Short mmCIF file of C-alpha atoms and ligand atoms in Angstrom, two decimals:
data_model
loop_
_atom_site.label_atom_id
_atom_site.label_comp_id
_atom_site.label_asym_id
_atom_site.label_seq_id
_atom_site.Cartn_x
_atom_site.Cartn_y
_atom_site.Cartn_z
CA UNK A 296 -80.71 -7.54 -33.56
CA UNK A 297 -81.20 -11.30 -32.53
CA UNK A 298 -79.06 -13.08 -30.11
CA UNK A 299 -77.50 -16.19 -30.59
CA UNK A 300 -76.36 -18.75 -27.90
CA UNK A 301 -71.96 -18.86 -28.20
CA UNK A 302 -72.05 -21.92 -30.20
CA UNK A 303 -75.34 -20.85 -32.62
CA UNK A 304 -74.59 -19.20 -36.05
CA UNK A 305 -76.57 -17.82 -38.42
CA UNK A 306 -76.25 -18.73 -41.98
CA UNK A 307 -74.04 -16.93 -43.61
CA UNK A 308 -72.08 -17.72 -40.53
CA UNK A 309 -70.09 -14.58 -41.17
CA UNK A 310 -70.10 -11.31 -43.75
CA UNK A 311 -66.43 -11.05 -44.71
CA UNK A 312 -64.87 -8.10 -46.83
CA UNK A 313 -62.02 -8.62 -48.54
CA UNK A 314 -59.65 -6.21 -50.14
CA UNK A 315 -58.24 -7.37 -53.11
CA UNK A 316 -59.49 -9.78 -55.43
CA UNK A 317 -56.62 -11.62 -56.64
CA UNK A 318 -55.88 -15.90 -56.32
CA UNK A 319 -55.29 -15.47 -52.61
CA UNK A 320 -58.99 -13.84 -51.96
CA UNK A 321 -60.84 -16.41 -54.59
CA UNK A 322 -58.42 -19.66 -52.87
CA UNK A 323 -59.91 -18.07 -49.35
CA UNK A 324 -63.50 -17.71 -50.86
CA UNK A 325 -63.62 -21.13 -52.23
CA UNK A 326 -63.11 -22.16 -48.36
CA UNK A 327 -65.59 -19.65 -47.36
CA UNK A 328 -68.34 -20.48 -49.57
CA UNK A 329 -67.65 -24.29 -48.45
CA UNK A 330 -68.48 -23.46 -44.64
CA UNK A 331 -71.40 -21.22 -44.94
CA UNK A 332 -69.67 -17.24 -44.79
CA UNK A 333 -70.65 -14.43 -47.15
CA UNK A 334 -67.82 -12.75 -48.79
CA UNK A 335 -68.01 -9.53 -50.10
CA UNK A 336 -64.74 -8.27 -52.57
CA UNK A 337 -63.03 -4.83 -52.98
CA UNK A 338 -61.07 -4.98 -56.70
CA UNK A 339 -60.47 -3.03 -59.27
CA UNK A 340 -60.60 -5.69 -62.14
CA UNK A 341 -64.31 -6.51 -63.06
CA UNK A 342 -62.52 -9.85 -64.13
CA UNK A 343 -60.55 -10.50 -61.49
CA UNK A 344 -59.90 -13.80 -59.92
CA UNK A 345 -62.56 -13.62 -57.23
CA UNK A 346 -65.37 -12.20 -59.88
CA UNK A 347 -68.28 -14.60 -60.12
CA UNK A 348 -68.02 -16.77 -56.95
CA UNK A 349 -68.06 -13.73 -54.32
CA UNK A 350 -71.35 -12.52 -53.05
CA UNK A 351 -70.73 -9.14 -54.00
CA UNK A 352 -67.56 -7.44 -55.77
CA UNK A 353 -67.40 -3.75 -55.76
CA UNK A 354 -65.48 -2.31 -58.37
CA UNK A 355 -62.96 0.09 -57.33
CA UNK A 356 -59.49 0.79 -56.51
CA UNK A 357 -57.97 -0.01 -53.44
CA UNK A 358 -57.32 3.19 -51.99
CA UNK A 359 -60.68 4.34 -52.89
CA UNK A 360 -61.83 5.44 -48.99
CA UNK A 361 -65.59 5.60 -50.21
CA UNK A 362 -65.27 2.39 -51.94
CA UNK A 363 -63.51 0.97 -48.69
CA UNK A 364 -66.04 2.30 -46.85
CA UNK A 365 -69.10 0.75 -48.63
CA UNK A 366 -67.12 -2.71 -48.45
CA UNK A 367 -66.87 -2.35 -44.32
CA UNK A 368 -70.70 -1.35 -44.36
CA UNK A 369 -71.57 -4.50 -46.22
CA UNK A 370 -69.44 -6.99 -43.86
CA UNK A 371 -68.82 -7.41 -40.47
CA UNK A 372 -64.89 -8.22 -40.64
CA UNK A 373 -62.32 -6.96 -43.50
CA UNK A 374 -59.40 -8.94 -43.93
CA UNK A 375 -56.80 -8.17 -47.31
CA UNK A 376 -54.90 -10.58 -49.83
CA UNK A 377 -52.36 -7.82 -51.00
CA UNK A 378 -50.84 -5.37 -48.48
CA UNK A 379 -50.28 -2.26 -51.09
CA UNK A 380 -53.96 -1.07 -49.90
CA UNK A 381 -55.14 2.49 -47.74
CA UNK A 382 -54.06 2.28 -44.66
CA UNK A 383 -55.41 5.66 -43.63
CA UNK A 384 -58.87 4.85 -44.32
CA UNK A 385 -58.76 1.38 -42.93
CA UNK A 386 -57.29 3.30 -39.54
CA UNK A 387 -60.17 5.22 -39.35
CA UNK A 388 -62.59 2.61 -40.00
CA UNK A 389 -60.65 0.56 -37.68
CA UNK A 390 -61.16 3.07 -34.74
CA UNK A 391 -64.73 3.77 -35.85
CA UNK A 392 -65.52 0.31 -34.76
CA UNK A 393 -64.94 -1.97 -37.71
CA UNK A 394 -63.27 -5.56 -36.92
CA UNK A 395 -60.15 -6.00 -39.27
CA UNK A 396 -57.71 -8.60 -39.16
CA UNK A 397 -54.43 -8.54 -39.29
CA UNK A 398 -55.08 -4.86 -38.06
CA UNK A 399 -54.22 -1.79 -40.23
CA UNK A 400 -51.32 -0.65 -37.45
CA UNK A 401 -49.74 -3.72 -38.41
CA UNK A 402 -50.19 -3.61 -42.20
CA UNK A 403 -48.77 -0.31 -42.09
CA UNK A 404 -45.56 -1.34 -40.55
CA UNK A 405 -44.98 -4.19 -42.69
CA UNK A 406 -46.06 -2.34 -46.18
CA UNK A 407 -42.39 -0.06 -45.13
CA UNK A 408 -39.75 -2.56 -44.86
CA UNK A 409 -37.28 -0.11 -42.79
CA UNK A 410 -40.08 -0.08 -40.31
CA UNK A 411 -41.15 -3.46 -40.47
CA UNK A 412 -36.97 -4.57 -39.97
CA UNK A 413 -36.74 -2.33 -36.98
CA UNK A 414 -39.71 -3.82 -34.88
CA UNK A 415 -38.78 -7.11 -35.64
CA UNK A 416 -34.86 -6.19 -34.49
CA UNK A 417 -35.86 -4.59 -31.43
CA UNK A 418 -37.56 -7.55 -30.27
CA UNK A 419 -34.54 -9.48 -30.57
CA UNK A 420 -35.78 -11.09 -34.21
CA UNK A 421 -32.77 -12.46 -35.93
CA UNK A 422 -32.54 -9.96 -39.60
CA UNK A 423 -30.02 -9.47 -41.73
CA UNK A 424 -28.10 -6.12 -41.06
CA UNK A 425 -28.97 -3.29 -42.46
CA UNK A 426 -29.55 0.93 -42.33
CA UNK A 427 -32.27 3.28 -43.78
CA UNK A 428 -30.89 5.22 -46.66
CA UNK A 429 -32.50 7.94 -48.27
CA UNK A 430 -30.59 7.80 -51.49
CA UNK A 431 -27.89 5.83 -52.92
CA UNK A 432 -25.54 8.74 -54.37
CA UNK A 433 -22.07 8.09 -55.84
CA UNK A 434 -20.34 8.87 -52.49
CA UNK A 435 -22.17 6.13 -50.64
CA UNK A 436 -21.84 3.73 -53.04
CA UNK A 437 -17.77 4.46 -53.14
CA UNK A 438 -17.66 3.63 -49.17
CA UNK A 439 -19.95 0.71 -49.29
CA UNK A 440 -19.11 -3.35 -48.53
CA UNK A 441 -20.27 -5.31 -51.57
CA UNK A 442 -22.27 -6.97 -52.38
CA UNK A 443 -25.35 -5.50 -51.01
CA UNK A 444 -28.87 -5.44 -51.25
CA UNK A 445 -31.64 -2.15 -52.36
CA UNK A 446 -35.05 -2.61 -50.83
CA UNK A 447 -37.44 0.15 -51.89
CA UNK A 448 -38.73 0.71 -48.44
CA UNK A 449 -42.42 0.51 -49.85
CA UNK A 450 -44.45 -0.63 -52.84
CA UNK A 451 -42.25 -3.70 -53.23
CA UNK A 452 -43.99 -7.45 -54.40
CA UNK A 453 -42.47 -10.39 -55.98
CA UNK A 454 -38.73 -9.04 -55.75
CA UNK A 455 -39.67 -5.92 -57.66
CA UNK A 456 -37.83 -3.06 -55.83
CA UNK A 457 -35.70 -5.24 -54.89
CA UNK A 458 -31.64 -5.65 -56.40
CA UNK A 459 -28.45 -7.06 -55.29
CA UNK A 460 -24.94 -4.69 -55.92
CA UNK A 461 -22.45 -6.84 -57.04
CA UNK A 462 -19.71 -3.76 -56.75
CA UNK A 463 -19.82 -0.24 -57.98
CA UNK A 464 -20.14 -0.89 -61.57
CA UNK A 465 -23.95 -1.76 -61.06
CA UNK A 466 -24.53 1.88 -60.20
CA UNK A 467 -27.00 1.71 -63.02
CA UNK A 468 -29.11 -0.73 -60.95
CA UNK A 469 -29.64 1.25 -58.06
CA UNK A 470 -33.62 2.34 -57.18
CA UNK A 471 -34.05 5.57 -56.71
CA UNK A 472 -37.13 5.69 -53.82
CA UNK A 473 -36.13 5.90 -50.17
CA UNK A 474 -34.38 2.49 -49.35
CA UNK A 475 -32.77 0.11 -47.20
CA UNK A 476 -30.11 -1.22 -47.72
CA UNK A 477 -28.78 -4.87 -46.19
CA UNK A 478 -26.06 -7.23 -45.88
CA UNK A 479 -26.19 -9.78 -48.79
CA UNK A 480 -26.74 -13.10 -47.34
CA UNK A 481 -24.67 -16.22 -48.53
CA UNK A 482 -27.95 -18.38 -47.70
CA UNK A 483 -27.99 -22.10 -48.54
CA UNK A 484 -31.97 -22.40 -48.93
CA UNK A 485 -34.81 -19.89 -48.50
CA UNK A 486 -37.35 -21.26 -46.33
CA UNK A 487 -40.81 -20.06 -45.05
CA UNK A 488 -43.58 -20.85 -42.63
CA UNK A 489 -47.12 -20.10 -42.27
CA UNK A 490 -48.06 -19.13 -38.80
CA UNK A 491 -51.42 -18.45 -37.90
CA UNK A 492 -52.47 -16.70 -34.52
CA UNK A 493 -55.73 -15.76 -32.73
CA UNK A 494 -57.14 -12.30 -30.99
CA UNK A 495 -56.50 -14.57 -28.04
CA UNK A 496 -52.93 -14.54 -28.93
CA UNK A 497 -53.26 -19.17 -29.88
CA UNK A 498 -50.99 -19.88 -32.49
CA UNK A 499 -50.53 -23.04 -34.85
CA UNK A 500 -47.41 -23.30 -37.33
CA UNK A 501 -47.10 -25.10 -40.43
CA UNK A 502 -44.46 -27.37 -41.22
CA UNK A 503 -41.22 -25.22 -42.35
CA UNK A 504 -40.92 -25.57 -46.08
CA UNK A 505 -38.24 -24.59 -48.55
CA UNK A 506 -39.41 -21.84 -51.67
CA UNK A 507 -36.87 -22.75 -54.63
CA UNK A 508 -36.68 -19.32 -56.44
CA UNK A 509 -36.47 -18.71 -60.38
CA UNK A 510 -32.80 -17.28 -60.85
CA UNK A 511 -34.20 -15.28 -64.02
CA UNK A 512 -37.19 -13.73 -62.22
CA UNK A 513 -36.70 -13.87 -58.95
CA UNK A 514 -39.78 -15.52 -58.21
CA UNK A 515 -40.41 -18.32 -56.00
CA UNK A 516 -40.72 -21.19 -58.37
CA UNK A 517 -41.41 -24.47 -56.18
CA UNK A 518 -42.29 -24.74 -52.52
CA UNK A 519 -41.04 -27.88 -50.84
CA UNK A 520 -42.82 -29.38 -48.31
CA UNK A 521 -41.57 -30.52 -45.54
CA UNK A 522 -38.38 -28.63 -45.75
CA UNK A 523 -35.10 -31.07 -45.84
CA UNK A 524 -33.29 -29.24 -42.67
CA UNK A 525 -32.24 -30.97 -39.53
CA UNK A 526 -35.35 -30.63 -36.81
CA UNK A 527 -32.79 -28.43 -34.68
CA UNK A 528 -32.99 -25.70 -37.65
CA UNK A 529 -36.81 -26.74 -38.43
CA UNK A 530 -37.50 -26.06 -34.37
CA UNK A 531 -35.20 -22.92 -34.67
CA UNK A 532 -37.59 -21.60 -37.47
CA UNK A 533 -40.40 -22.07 -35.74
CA UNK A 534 -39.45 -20.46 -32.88
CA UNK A 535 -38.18 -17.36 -34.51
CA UNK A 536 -41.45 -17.22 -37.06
CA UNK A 537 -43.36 -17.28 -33.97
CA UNK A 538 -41.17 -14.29 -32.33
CA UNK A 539 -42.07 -12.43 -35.02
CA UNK A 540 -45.48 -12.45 -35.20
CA UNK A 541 -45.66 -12.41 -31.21
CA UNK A 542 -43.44 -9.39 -32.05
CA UNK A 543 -45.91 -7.52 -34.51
CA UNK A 544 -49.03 -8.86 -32.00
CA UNK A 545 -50.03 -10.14 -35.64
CA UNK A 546 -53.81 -11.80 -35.78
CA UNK A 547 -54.50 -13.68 -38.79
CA UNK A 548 -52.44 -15.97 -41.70
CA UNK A 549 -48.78 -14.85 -42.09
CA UNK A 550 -46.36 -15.98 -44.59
CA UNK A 551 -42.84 -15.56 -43.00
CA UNK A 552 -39.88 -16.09 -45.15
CA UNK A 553 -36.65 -16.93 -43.60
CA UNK A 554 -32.65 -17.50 -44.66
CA UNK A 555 -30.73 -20.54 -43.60
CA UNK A 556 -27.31 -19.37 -42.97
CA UNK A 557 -24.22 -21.56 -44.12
CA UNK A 558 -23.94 -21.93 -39.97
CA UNK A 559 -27.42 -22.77 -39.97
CA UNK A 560 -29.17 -20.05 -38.40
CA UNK A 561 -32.17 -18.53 -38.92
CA UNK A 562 -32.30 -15.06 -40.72
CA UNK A 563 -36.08 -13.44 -40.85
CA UNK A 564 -36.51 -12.02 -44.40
CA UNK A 565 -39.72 -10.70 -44.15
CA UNK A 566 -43.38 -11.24 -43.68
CA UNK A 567 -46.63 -11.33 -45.60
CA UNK A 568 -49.82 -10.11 -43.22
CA UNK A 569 -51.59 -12.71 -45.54
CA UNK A 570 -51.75 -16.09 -46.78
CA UNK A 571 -49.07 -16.90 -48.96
CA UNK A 572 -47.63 -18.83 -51.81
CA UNK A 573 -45.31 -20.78 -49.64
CA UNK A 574 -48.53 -22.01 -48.24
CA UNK A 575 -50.63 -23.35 -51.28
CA UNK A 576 -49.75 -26.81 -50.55
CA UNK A 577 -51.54 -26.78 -47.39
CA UNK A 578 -54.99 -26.59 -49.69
CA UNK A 579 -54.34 -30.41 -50.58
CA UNK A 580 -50.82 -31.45 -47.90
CA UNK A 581 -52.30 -30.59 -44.85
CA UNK A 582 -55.53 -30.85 -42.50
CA UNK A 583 -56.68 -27.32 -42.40
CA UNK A 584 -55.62 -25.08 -45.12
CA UNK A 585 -54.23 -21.95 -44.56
CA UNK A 586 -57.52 -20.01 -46.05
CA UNK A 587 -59.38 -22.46 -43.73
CA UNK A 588 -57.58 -21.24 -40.69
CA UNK A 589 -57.49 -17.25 -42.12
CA UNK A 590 -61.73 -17.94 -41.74
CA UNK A 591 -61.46 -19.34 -38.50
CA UNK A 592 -59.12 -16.80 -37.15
CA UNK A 593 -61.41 -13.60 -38.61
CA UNK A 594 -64.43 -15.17 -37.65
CA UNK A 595 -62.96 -16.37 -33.71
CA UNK A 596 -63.67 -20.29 -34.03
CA UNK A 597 -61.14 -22.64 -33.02
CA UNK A 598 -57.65 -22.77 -34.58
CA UNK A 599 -57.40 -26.21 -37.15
CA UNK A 600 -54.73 -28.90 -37.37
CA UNK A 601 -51.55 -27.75 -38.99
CA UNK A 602 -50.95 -31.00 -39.37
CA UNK A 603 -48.94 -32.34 -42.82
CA UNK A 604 -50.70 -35.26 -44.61
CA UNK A 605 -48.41 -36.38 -47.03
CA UNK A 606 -44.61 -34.69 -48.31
CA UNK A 607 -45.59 -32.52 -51.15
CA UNK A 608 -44.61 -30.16 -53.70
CA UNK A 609 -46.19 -26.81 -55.42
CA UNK A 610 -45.25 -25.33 -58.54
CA UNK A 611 -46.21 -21.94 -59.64
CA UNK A 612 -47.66 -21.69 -63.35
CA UNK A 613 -46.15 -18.28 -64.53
CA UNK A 614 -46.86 -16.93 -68.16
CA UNK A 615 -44.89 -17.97 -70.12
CA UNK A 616 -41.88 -15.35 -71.50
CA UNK A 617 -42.93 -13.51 -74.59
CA UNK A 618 -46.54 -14.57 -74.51
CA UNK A 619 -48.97 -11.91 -73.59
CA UNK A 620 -52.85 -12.07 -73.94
CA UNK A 621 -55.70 -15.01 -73.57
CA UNK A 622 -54.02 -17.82 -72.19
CA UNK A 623 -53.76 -21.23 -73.61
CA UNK A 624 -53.07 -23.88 -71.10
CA UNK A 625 -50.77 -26.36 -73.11
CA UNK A 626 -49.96 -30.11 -71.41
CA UNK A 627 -52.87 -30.41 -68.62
CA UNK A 628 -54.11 -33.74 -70.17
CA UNK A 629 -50.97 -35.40 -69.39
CA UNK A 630 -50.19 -33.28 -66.28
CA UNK A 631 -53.33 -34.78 -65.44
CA UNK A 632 -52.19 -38.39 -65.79
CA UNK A 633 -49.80 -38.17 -62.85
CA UNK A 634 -50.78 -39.48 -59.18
CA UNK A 635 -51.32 -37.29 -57.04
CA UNK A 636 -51.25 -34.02 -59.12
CA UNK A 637 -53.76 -31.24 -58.40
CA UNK A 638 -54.45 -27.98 -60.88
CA UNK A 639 -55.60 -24.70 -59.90
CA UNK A 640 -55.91 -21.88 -62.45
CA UNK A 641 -56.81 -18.60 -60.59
CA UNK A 642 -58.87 -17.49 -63.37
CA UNK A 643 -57.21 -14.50 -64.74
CA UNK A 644 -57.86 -13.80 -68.82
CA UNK A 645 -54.49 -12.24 -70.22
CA UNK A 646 -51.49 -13.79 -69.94
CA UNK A 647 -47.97 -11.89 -69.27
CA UNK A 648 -44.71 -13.39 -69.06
CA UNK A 649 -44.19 -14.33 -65.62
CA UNK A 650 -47.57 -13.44 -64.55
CA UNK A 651 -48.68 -15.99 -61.65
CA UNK A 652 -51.79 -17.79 -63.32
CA UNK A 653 -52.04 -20.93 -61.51
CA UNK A 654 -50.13 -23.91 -59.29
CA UNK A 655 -49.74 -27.41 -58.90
CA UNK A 656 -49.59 -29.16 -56.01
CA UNK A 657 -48.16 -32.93 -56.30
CA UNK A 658 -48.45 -34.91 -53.28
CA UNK A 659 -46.21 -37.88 -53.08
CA UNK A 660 -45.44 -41.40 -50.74
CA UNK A 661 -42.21 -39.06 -49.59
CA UNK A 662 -40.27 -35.86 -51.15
CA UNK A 663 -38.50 -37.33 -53.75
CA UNK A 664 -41.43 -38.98 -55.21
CA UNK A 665 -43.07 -36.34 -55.14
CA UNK A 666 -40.17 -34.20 -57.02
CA UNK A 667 -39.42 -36.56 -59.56
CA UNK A 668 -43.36 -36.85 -60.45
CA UNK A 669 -42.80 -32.57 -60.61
CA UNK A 670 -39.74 -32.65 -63.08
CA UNK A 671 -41.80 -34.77 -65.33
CA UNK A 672 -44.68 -32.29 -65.26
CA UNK A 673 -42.59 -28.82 -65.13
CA UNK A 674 -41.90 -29.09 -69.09
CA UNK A 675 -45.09 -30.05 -70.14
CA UNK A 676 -47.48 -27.81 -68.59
CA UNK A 677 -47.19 -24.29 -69.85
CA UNK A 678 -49.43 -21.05 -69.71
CA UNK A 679 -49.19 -19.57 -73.31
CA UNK A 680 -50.89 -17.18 -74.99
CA UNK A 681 -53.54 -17.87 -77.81
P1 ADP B 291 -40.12 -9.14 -52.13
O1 ADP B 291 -40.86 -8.33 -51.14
O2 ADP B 291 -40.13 -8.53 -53.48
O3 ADP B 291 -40.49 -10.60 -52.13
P2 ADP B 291 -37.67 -9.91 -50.72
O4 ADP B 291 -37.16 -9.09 -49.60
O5 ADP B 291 -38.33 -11.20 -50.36
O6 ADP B 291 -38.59 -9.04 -51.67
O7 ADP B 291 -36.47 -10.24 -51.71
C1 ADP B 291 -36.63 -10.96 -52.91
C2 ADP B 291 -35.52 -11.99 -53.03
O8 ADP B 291 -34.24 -11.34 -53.07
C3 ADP B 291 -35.42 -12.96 -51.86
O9 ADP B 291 -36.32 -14.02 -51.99
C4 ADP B 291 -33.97 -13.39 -51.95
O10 ADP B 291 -33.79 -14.38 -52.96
C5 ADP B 291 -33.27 -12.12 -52.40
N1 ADP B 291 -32.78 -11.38 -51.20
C6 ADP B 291 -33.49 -10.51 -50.45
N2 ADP B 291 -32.76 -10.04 -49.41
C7 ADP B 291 -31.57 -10.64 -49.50
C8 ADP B 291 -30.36 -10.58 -48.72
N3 ADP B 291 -30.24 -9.78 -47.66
N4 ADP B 291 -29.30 -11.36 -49.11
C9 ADP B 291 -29.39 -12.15 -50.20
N5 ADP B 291 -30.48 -12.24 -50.97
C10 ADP B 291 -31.57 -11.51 -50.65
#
């Protein structure tokens, strides 16, 4: 094999294997194939959003352990954009040698929220409260302090397997899968931060934004950035994001999501071992994007500048409700007349309602310029179906 001096790369700089081929992997790609890596892609979909501008894509599912296998033979680090993947197999591969970032002991506490709560508590992380239950039967339910919240304790995305008890009567709500269950928080805004951190422990943090969530679908609608909080509950944020992934000895991109108390603390929600959509805006907002920093991370160079650029704001493009099938992308000429406004489509063919198929990012001179130019967009550009 030849040896290179520390600062001498080949080209491609890096072989990277992803798993998962979805808007986060083809976002990160789009960086990668910018700076000189190879990226090879584990999906299912043969038109999935990464298909075409990765190197290679292997078709398969993502608990395939041969098809896992022949993606870590092709690269020489595997990172993920989704955390539902095999954990067993990656473990093995993992102690077989293979370099994979954030590691698979990690992924596997965070894909079980009861497990991924309990770390974070015992290391003095702030979390709502809550217990492991198995089941939520008729006799708990008649003892229990509404309202409350059902987590599945896996399999969970996009608040699905997730629902809030008002009282007894919405027994017919309840999951049935293994659970926690948690004290509903009375939060005044739901914020996040990206946090990045090395293999030599370095860490960089992104300015706190707030995520503005959909009441109807419980999906975060528009990401504010920066955050209006006072900087005591910005530097409070930081601090506990930062516990958390010290906490979870996390390497790589990590979306954590916070509650701001109506006493303005900081509650962790929970965290993504992945870039996130709270962090889209950094693409255009900020010096070194958050796929940017993901490549630098997995490949150890040198962390970027968090730094933000200019206030600005993201909107997710769902599908629109009762449109299913090829999208139509109604409005984008005059979306396209505003300042300051860019588009991303991630590329996906069939529409659903509420399916994520793109964002917007809108930078603006400060926030509110920046929302008003968003209002005058959010009712003109709409994902449709043909
Ligand atoms: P997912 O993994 O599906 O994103 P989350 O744990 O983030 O699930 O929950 C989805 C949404 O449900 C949150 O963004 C928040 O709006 C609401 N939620 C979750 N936990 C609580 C809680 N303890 N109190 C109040 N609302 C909550």
């Amino acid at each position: 094999m030849l040896q290179y001096q520390p600062d001498q790369f080949p080209y491609p700089l890096l072989r990277i294997g992803i798993i998962g081929g979805g808007q986060l992997a083809k976002m990160t790609t789009l960086a990668a194939k910018q700076m000189g890596f190879q990226v090879n892609i584990l999906d299912p979909s043969p038109h999935c959003p990464t298909a075409h501008l990765a190197d290679l894509h292997i078709v398969g599912s993502l608990y395939d352990a041969d098809k896992l296998r022949e993606l870590a033979k092709v690269s020489e680090v595997l990172t993920y954009d989704i955390e539902h993947i095999d954990t067993a197999t990656l473990k093995m591969l993992y102690n077989e040698g293979h370099t994979i970032y954030p590691s698979p002991d990690l992924l596997e506490i965070i894909q079980d929220k009861l497990i991924q709560k309990q770390i974070l508590a015992q290391h003095g992380v702030p979390v709502p409260c809550f217990e492991a239950v198995d089941s939520l039967t008729p006799d708990y339910l008649a003892q229990a302090h509404f309202p409350l919240v059902q987590k599945a304790r896996l399999g969970g995305y996009d608040g699905k397997g997730v629902v809030i008890l008002k009282g007894p009567e919405d027994a017919d709500k309840v999951l049935q899968t293994p659970s926690i269950v948690e004290e509903w928080i009375d939060f005044t805004k739901e914020l996040a931060i990206i946090i990045a951190r090395t293999a030599k422990g370095e860490t960089a943090c992104y300015p706190v934004v707030e995520m503005v969530f959909d009441d109807k679908t419980n999906i975060c609608d528009i990401v504010e950035a920066p955050a209006k909080v006072h900087p005591r509950v910005a530097d409070e944020a930081k601090r506990m994001a930062l516990l958390a992934i010290e906490a979870l000895n996390g390497v790589g991109v990590f979306g954590v999501e916070m509650f701001l108390t109506r006493d303005e603390h900081i509650l962790i929600n929970e965290i993504a071992p992945r870039p996130h959509n709270s962090g889209h805006y950094t693409i255009e907002a900020c010096i070194t994007s958050q796929f940017e920093q993901l490549l630098r991370i997995i490949s150890g160079l040198p962390l970027g500048s968090t730094e933000l650029l200019r206030p600005a704001v993201m909107l997710n493009l769902l599908g629109e409700a009762g449109h299913s099938g090829p999208p139509l992308i109604e409005g984008l000429r005059e979306a396209l007349t505003i300042p300051g406004l860019s588009f991303h489509y991630y590329g996906k063919d069939v529409t659903q309602p509420y399916r994520k198929m793109g964002h917007i990012t809108i930078l603006g001179d400060h926030s509110e310029d920046a929302l008003e130019k968003l209002e005058r967009v959010k009712d003109v550009l709409k994902i449709v179906s043909r």
